[in-house]
Tab-separated table of C-alpha atoms in Angstrom:
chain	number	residue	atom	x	y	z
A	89	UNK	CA	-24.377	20.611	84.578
A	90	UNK	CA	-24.366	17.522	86.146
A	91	UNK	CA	-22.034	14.360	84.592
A	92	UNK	CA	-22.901	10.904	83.431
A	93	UNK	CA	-19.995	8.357	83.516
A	94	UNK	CA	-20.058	5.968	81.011
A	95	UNK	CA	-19.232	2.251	80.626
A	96	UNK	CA	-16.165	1.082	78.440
A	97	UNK	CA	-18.379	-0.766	76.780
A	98	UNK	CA	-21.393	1.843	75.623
A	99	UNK	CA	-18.583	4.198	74.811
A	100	UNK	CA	-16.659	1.370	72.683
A	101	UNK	CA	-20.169	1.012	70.960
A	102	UNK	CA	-20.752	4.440	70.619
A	103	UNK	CA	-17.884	4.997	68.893
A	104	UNK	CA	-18.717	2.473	66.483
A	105	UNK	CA	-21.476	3.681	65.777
A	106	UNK	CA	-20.054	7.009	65.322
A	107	UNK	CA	-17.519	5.843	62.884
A	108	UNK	CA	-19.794	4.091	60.834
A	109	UNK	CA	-21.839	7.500	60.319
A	110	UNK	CA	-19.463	10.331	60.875
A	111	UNK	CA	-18.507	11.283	57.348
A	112	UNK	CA	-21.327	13.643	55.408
A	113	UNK	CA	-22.412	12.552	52.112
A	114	UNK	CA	-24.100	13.123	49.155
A	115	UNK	CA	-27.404	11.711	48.278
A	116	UNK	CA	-28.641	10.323	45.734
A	117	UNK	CA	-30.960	13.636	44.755
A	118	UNK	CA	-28.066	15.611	45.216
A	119	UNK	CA	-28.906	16.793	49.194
A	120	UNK	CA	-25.657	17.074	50.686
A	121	UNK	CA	-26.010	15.003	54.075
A	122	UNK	CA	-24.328	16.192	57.109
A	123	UNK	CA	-23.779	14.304	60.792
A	124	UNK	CA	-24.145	15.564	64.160
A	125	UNK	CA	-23.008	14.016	67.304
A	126	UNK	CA	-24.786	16.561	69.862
A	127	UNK	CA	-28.106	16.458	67.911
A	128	UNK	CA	-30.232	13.551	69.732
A	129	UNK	CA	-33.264	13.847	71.445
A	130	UNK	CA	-33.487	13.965	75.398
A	131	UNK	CA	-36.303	13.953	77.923
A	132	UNK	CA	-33.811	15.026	80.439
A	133	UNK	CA	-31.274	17.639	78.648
A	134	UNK	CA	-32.824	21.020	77.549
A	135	UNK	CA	-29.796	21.500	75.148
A	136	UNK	CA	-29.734	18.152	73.392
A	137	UNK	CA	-33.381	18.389	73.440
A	138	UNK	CA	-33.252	21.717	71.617
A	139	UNK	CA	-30.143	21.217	69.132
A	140	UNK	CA	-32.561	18.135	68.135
A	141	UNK	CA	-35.737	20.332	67.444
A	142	UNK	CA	-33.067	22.889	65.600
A	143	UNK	CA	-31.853	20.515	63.403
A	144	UNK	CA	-35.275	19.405	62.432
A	145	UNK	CA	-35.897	23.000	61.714
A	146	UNK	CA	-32.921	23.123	59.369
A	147	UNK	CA	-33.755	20.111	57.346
A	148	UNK	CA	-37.677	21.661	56.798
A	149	UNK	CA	-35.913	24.893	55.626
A	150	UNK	CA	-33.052	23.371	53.719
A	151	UNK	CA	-34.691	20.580	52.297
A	152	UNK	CA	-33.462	19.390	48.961
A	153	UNK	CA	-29.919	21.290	49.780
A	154	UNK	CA	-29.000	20.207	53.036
A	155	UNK	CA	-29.642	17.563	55.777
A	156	UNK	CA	-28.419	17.227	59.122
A	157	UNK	CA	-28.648	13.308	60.171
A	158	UNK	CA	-28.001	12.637	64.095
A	159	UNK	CA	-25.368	10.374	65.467
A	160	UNK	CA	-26.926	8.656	68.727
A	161	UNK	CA	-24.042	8.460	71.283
A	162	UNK	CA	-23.557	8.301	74.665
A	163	UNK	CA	-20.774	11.465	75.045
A	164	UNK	CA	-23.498	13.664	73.426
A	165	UNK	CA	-24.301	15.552	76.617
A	166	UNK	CA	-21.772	16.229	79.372
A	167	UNK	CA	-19.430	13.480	80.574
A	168	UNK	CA	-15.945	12.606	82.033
A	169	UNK	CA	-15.743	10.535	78.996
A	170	UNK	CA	-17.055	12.667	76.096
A	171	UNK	CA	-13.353	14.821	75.371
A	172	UNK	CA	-11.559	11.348	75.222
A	173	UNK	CA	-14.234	9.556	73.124
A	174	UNK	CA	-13.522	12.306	70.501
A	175	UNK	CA	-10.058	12.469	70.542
A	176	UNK	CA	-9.961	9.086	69.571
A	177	UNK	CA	-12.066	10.133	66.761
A	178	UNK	CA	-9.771	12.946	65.769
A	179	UNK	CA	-6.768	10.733	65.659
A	180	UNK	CA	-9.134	7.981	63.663
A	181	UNK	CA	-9.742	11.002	61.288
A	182	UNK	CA	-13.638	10.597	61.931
A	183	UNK	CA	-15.323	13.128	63.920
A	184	UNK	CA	-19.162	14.265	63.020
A	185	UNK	CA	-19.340	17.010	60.908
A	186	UNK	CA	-21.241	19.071	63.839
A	187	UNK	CA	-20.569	18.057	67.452
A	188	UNK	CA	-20.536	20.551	70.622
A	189	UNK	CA	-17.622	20.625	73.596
A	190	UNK	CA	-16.888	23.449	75.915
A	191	UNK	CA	-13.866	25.501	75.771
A	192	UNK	CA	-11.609	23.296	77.689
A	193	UNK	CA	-12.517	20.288	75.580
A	194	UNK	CA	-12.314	22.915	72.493
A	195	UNK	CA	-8.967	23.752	73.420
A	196	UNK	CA	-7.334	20.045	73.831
A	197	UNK	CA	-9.516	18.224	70.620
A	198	UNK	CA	-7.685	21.612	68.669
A	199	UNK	CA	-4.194	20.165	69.170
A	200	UNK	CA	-5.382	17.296	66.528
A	201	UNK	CA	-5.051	18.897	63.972
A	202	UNK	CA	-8.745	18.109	62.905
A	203	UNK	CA	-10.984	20.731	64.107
A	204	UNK	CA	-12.657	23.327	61.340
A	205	UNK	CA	-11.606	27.135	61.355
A	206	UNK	CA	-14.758	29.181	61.313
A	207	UNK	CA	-12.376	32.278	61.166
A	208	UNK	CA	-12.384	32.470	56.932
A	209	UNK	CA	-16.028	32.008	56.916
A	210	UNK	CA	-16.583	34.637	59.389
A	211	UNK	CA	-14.682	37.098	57.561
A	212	UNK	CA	-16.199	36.857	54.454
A	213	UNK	CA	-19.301	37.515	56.048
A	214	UNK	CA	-18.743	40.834	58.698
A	215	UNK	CA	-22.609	40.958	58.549
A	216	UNK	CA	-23.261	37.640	60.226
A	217	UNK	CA	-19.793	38.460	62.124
A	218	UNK	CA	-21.453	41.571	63.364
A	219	UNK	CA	-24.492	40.156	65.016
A	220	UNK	CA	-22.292	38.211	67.915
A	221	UNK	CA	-21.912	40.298	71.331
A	222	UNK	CA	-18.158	41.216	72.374
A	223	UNK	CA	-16.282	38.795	73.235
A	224	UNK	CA	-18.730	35.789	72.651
A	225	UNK	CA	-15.661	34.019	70.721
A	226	UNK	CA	-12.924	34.942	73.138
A	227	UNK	CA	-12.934	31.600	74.918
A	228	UNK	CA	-13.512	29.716	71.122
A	229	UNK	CA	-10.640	31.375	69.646
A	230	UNK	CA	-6.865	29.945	69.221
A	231	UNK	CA	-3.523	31.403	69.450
A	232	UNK	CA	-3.520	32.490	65.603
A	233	UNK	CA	-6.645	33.797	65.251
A	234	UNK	CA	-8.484	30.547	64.438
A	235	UNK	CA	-12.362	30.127	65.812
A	236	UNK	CA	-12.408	26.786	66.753
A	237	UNK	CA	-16.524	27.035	67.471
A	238	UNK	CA	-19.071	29.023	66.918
A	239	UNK	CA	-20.870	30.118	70.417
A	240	UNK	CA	-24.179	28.623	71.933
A	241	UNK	CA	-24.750	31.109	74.119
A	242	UNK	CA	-23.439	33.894	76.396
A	243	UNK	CA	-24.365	33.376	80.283
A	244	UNK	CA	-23.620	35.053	83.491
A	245	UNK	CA	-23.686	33.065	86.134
A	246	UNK	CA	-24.537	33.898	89.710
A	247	UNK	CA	-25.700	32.904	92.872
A	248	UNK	CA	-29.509	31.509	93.607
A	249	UNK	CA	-31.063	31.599	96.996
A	250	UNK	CA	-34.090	31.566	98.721
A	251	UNK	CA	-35.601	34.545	99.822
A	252	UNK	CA	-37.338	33.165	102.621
A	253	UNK	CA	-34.520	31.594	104.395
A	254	UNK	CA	-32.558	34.896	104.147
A	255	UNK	CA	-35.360	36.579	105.459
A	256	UNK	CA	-35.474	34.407	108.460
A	257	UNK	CA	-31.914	34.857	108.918
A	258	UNK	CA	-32.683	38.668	108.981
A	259	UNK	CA	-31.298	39.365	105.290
A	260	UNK	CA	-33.913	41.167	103.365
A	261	UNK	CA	-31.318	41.289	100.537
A	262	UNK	CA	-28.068	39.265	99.132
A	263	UNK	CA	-24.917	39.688	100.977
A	264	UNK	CA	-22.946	42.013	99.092
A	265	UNK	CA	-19.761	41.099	100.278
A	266	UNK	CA	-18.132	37.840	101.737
A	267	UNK	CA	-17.940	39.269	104.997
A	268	UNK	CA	-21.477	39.701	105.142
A	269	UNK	CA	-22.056	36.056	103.403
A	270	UNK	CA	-20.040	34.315	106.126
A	271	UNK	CA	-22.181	35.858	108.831
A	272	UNK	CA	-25.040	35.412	106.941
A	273	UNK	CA	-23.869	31.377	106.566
A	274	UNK	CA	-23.046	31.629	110.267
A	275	UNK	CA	-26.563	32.395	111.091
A	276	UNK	CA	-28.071	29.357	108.556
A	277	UNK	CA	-25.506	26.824	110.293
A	278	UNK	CA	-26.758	28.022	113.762
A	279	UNK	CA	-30.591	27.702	112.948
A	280	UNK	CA	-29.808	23.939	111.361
A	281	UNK	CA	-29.821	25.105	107.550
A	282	UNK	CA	-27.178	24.795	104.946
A	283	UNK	CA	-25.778	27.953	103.784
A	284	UNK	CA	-24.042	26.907	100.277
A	285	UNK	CA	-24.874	23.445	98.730
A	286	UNK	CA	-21.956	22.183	96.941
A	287	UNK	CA	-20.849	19.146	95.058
A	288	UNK	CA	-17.088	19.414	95.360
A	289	UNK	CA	-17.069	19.786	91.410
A	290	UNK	CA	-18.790	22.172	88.861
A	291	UNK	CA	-21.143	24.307	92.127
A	292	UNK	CA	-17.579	24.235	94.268
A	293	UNK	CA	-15.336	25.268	91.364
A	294	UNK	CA	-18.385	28.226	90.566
A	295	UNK	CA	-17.714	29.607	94.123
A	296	UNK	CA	-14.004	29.369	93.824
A	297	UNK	CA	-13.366	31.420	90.625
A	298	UNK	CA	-16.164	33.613	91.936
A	299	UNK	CA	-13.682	34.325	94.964
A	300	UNK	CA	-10.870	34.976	92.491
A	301	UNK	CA	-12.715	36.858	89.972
A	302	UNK	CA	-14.146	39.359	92.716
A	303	UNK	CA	-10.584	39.876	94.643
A	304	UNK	CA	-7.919	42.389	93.194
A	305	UNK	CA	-6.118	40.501	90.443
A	306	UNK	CA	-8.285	37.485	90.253
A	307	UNK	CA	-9.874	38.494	86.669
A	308	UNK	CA	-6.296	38.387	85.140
A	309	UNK	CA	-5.424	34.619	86.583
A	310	UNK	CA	-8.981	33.621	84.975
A	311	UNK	CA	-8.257	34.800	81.590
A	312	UNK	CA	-4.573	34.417	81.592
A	313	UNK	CA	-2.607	33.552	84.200
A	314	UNK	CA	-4.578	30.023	84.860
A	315	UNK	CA	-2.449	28.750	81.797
A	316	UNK	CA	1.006	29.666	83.214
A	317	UNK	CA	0.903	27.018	85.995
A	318	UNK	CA	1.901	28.945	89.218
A	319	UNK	CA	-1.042	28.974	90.967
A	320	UNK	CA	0.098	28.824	94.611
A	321	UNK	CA	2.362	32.346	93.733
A	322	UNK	CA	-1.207	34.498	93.403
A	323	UNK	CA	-2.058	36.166	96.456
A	324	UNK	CA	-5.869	35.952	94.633
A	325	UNK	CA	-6.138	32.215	93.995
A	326	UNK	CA	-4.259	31.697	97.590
A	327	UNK	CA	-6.827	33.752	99.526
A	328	UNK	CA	-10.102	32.382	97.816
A	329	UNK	CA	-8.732	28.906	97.974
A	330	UNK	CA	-8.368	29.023	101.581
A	331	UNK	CA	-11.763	30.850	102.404
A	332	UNK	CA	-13.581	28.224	100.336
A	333	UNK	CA	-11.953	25.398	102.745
A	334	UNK	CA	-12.692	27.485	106.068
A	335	UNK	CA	-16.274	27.180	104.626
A	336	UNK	CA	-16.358	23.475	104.759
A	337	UNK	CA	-14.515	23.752	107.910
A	338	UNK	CA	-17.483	25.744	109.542
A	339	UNK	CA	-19.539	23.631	108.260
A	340	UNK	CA	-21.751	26.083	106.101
A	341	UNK	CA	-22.096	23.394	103.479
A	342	UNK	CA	-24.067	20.415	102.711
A	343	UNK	CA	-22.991	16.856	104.248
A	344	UNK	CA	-22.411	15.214	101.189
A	345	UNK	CA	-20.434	18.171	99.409
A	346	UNK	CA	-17.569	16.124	97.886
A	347	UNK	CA	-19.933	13.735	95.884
A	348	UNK	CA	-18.515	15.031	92.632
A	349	UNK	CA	-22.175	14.874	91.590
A	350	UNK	CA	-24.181	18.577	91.085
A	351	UNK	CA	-27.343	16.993	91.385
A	352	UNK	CA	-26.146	16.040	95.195
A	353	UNK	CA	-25.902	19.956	95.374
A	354	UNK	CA	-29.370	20.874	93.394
A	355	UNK	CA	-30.911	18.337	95.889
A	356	UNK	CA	-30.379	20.068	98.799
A	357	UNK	CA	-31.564	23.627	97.643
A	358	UNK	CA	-34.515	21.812	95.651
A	359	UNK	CA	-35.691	20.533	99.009
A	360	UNK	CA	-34.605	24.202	101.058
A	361	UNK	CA	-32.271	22.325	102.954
A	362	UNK	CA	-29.554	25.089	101.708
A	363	UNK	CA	-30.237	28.329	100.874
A	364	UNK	CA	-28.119	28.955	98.210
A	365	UNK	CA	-26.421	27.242	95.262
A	366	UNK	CA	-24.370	28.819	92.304
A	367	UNK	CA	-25.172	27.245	88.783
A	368	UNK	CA	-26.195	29.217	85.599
A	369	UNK	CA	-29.391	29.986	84.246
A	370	UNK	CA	-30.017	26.664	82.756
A	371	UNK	CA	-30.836	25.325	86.443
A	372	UNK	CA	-34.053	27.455	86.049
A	373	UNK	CA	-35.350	24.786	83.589
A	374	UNK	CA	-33.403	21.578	84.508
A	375	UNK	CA	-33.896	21.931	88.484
A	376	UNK	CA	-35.825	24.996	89.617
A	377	UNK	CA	-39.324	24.285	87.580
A	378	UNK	CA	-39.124	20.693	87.709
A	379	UNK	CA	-41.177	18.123	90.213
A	380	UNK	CA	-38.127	17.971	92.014
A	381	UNK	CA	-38.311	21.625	93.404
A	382	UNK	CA	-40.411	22.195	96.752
A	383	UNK	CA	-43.783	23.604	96.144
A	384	UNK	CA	-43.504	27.437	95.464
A	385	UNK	CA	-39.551	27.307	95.156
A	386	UNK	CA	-39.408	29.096	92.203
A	387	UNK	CA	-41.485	32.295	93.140
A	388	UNK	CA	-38.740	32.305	96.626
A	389	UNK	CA	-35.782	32.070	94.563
A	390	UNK	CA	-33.513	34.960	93.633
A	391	UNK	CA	-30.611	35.224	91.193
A	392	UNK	CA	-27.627	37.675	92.663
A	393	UNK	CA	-24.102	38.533	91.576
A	394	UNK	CA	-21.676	37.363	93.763
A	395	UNK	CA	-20.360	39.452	96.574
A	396	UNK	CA	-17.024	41.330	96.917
A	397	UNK	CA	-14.761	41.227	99.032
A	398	UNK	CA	-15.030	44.531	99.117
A	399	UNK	CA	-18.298	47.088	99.144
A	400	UNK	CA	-19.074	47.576	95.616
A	401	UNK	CA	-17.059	45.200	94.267
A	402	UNK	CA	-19.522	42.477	93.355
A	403	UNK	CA	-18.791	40.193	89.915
A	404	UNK	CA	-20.025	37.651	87.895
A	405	UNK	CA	-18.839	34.587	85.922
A	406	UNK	CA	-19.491	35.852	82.414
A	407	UNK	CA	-18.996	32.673	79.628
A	408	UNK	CA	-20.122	31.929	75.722
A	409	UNK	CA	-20.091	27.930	77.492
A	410	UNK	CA	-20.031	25.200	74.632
A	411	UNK	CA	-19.248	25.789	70.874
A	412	UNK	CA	-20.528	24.476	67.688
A	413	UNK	CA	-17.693	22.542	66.381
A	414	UNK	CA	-17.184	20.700	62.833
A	415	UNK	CA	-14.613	17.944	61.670
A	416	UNK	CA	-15.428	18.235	57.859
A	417	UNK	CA	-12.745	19.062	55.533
A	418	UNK	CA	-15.228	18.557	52.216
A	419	UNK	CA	-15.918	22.144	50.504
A	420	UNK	CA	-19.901	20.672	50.124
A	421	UNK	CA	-19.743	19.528	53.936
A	422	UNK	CA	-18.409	22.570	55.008
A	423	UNK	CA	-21.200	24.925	53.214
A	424	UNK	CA	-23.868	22.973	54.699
A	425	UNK	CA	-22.157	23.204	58.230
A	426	UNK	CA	-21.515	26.835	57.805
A	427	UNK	CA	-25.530	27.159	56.826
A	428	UNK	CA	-25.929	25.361	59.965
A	429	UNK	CA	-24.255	27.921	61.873
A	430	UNK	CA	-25.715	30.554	60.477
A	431	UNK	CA	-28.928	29.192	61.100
A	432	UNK	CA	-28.745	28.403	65.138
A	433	UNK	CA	-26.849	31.897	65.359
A	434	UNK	CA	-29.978	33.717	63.992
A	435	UNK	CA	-32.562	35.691	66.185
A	436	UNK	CA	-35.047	32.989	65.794
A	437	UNK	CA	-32.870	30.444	66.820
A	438	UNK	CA	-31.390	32.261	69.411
A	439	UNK	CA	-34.415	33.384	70.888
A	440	UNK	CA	-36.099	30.189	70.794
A	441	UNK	CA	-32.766	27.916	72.324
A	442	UNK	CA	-33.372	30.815	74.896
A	443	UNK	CA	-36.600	29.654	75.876
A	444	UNK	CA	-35.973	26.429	75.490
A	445	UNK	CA	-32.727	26.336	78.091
A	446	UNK	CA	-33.280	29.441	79.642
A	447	UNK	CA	-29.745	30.022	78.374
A	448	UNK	CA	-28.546	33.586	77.096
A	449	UNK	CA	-27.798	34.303	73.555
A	450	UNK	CA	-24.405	34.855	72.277
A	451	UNK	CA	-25.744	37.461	69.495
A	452	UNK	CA	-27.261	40.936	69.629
A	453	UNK	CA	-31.339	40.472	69.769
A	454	UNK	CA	-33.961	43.192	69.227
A	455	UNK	CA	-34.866	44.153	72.646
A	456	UNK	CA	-38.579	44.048	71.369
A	457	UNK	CA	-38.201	39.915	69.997
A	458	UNK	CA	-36.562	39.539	73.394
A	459	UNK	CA	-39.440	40.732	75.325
A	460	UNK	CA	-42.033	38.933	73.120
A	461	UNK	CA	-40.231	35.617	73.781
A	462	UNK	CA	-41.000	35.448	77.127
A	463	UNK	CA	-37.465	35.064	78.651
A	464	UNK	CA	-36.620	33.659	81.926
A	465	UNK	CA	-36.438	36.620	84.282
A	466	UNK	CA	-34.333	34.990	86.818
A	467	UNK	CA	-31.327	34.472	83.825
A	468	UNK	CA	-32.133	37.801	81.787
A	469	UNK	CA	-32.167	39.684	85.239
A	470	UNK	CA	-28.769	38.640	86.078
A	471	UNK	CA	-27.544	39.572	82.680
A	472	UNK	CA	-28.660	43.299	83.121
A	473	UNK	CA	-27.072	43.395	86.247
A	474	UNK	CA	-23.196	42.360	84.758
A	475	UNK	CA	-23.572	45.100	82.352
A	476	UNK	CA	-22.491	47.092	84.991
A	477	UNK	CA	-20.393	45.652	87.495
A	478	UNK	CA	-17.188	46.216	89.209
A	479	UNK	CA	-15.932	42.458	87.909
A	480	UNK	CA	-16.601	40.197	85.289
A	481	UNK	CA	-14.293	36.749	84.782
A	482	UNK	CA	-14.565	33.408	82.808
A	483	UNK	CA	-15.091	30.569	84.765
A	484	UNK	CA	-11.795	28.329	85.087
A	485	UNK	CA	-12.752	25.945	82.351
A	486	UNK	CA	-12.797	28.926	79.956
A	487	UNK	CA	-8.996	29.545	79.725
A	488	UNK	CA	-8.318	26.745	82.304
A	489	UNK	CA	-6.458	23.148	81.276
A	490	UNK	CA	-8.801	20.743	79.645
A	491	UNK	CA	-7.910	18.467	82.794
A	492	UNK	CA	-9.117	21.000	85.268
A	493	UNK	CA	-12.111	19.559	85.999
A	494	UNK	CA	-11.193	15.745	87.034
A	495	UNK	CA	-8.026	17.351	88.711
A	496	UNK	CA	-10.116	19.468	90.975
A	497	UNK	CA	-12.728	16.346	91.905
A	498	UNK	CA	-9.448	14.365	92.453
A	499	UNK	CA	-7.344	16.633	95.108
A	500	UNK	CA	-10.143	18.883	96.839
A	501	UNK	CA	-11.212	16.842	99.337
A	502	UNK	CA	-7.599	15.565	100.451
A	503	UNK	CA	-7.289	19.179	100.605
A	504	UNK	CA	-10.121	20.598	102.871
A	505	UNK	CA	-9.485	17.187	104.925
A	506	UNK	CA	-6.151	18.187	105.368
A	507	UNK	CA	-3.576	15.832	103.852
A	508	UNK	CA	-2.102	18.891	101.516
A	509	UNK	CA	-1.492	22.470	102.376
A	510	UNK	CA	-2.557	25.152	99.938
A	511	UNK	CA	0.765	25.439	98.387
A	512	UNK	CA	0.988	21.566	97.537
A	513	UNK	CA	-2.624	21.319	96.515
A	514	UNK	CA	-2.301	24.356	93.947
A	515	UNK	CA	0.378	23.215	92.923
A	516	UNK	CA	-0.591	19.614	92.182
A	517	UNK	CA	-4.251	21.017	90.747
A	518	UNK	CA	-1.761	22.967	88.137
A	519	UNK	CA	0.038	20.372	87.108
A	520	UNK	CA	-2.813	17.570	87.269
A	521	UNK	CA	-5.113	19.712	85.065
A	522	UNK	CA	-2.166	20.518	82.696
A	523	UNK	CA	-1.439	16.713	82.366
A	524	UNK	CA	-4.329	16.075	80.153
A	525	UNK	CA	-3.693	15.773	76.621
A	526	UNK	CA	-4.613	13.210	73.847
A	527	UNK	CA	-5.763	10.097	75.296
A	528	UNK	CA	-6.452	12.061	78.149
């Protein structure tokens, strides 16, 4: 989930670009054209690489009827710059007629005005409505019932580590609470190994709400709470955020934790420098099997729930991630982006985004398909584990501010460094994240 900044000047000319192609239109032979913003190939990005290969598949399928062309940009993938570069597209009245964002970016580009309502379409048809697992649109849906986007997938996310190092620490197993972590990170930092790699961004943020979601209380902030604003007043956010710092402080993280950069933290469990790193299961594919993984990595790694803070009370990050959105108002648009929808939400698709990202799928699959498709264990593992667990909680972007994420690089290291207690630094993350809005 790592970031790519951007230039002013590539995203100036990818919004040209953008505006020259955004709006769908009819052919001459009657196809009704569509454009997608998220739909590019990638050598490096398993999820453009894969909405790419999908929309191929739909124009084979729907040839004649429909067909999806692809708007090359550089906000495609993740970036710092991608919820800006379509806001400016929302307020030019221009946006593709299929893009993705996550839910924070879902929940800002909404206040335009010119996001699609999947809601009607959904309701007319309860049998494709049916198929999605509970909750998969809780994090897509606004304050009046609208679905905003229609979900990619449905993850938990965890906690990898390496067997072996454990093992030489004397761990046969995963902590299973933070009690037992710390002195398991105590032991690491003693024999010259990093406990926890961390990036002071998207792997730092996945061990704080994992600390919030697992104390008494914490769940609620992460689906609610988070958008009142009074962080500091939660005795759950409180104690996390101040175990997460005394972490640093101990020194049971990598060197270079505040880079801001996840590959920083992928780098140092790639290389078993640290023994552990939280991501979801998409690091199976984009890190894990890669040349950039020490020989045999993969067959030492584990995928665990995090611990609790008390016995038995281990949790999970459970989140439907990025959406399908649409910016077409045109009844002809819109019926080829709702055939769109339909056709990445079906088991094939599913199954086969599944294997191509390692990602979960947001709809019910036949156990049997599921098994035949050769699933990453690691990611399909975890999942079988959070069926059953004391707590599950969406990650802070879920429900979060759409600023959350550049407010968090900004202030956490001032804070572990020690310019800002933990009242002032929750207090200024609340009201930093909040401060995002059009224009960003």
């Amino acid at each position: 989930m790592s970031k790519t900044s951007t230039t002013a000047a590539a995203a100036a000319a990818a919004l040209l670009l953008a505006s020259a192609a955004a709006c769908g239109a009819e052919s001459d032979t009657g196809e009704v054209v569509i454009t997608c913003g998220t739909c590019q190939e990638s050598p490096t990005d398993p999820f453009l690489q894969y909405n790419y290969e999908a929309a191929q598949r739909f124009n084979e399928e729907f040839a004649g009827r429909y067909r999806i062309e692809t708007i090359e940009n550089a906000n495609a993938g993740s970036s710092e710059d991608r919820l800006q570069y379509y806001q400016r597209l929302a307020l030019a009245d221009d946006l593709p007629d299929l893009f993705q964002l996550n839910s924070g970016e879902i929940k800002a580009l909404q206040e335009t005005g010119r996001l699609h309502d999947f809601a009607p379409a959904l309701d007319a048809d309860p049998d494709w409505a049916g198929t999605f697992q509970d909750h998969a649109f809780d994090a897509l849906t606004g304050d009046d019932g609208e679905v905003w986007a229609i979900p990619q997938q449905r993850d938990a996310i965890g906690i990898y580590y390496n067997a072996d190092l454990l093992a030489a620490a004397g761990y046969d197993e995963f902590p299973s609470t933070w009690d037992e972590f710390e002195s398991l990170a105590a032991v690491l930092e003693s024999e010259g190994k990093t406990a926890i790699a961390m990036d002071g961004d998207w792997s730092t943020m996945l061990m704080w709400v994992h600390l919030i979601g697992t104390h008494p209380g914490g769940a609620a902030f992460l689906d609610e709470g988070i958008e009142d604003g009074d962080w500091g007043s939660d005795d759950a956010v409180v104690a996390a955020t101040e175990r997460l710092r005394s972490w640093h402080e101990a020194g049971y993280v990598n060197a270079d934790a505040f880079s801001g950069d996840f590959q920083n933290a992928a780098a140092a469990y790639l290389t078993e420098d640290a023994a552990m790193v939280s991501n979801g299961p998409w690091f199976v594919a984009t890190n894990l099997t890669t040349d950039a993984a020490a020989p045999g990595l993969y067959e030492k790694t584990g995928y665990a729930l995090a611990p609790g803070w008390a016995a038995g009370e281990r949790g999970a990050i459970v989140v439907s991630g990025a959406g399908w959105v649409s910016g077409a108002v045109d009844d002809r648009e819109l019926e080829a982006v709702h055939a769109f929808a339909r056709f990445v939400s079906s088991q094939d698709e599913v199954l086969a985004q599944a294997a191509a990202t390692g990602a979960n799928p947001p709809v019910d699959v036949d156990p049997a398909a599921a098994d035949a498709a050769g699933l990453e264990p690691l990611a399909t593992g975890l999942v079988e584990q959070a069926a059953d667990l004391a707590y599950t909680y969406p990650h802070a972007r879920v429900h979060g501010p759409a600023g959350f994420s550049a407010a968090w690089k900004n202030l956490w290291p001032a804070y572990v460094e020690g310019d800002m207690d933990t009242g002032e630094f929750l207090q200024r993350l609340a009201d930093d994240a909040a401060a995002t809005g059009l224009g960003g």
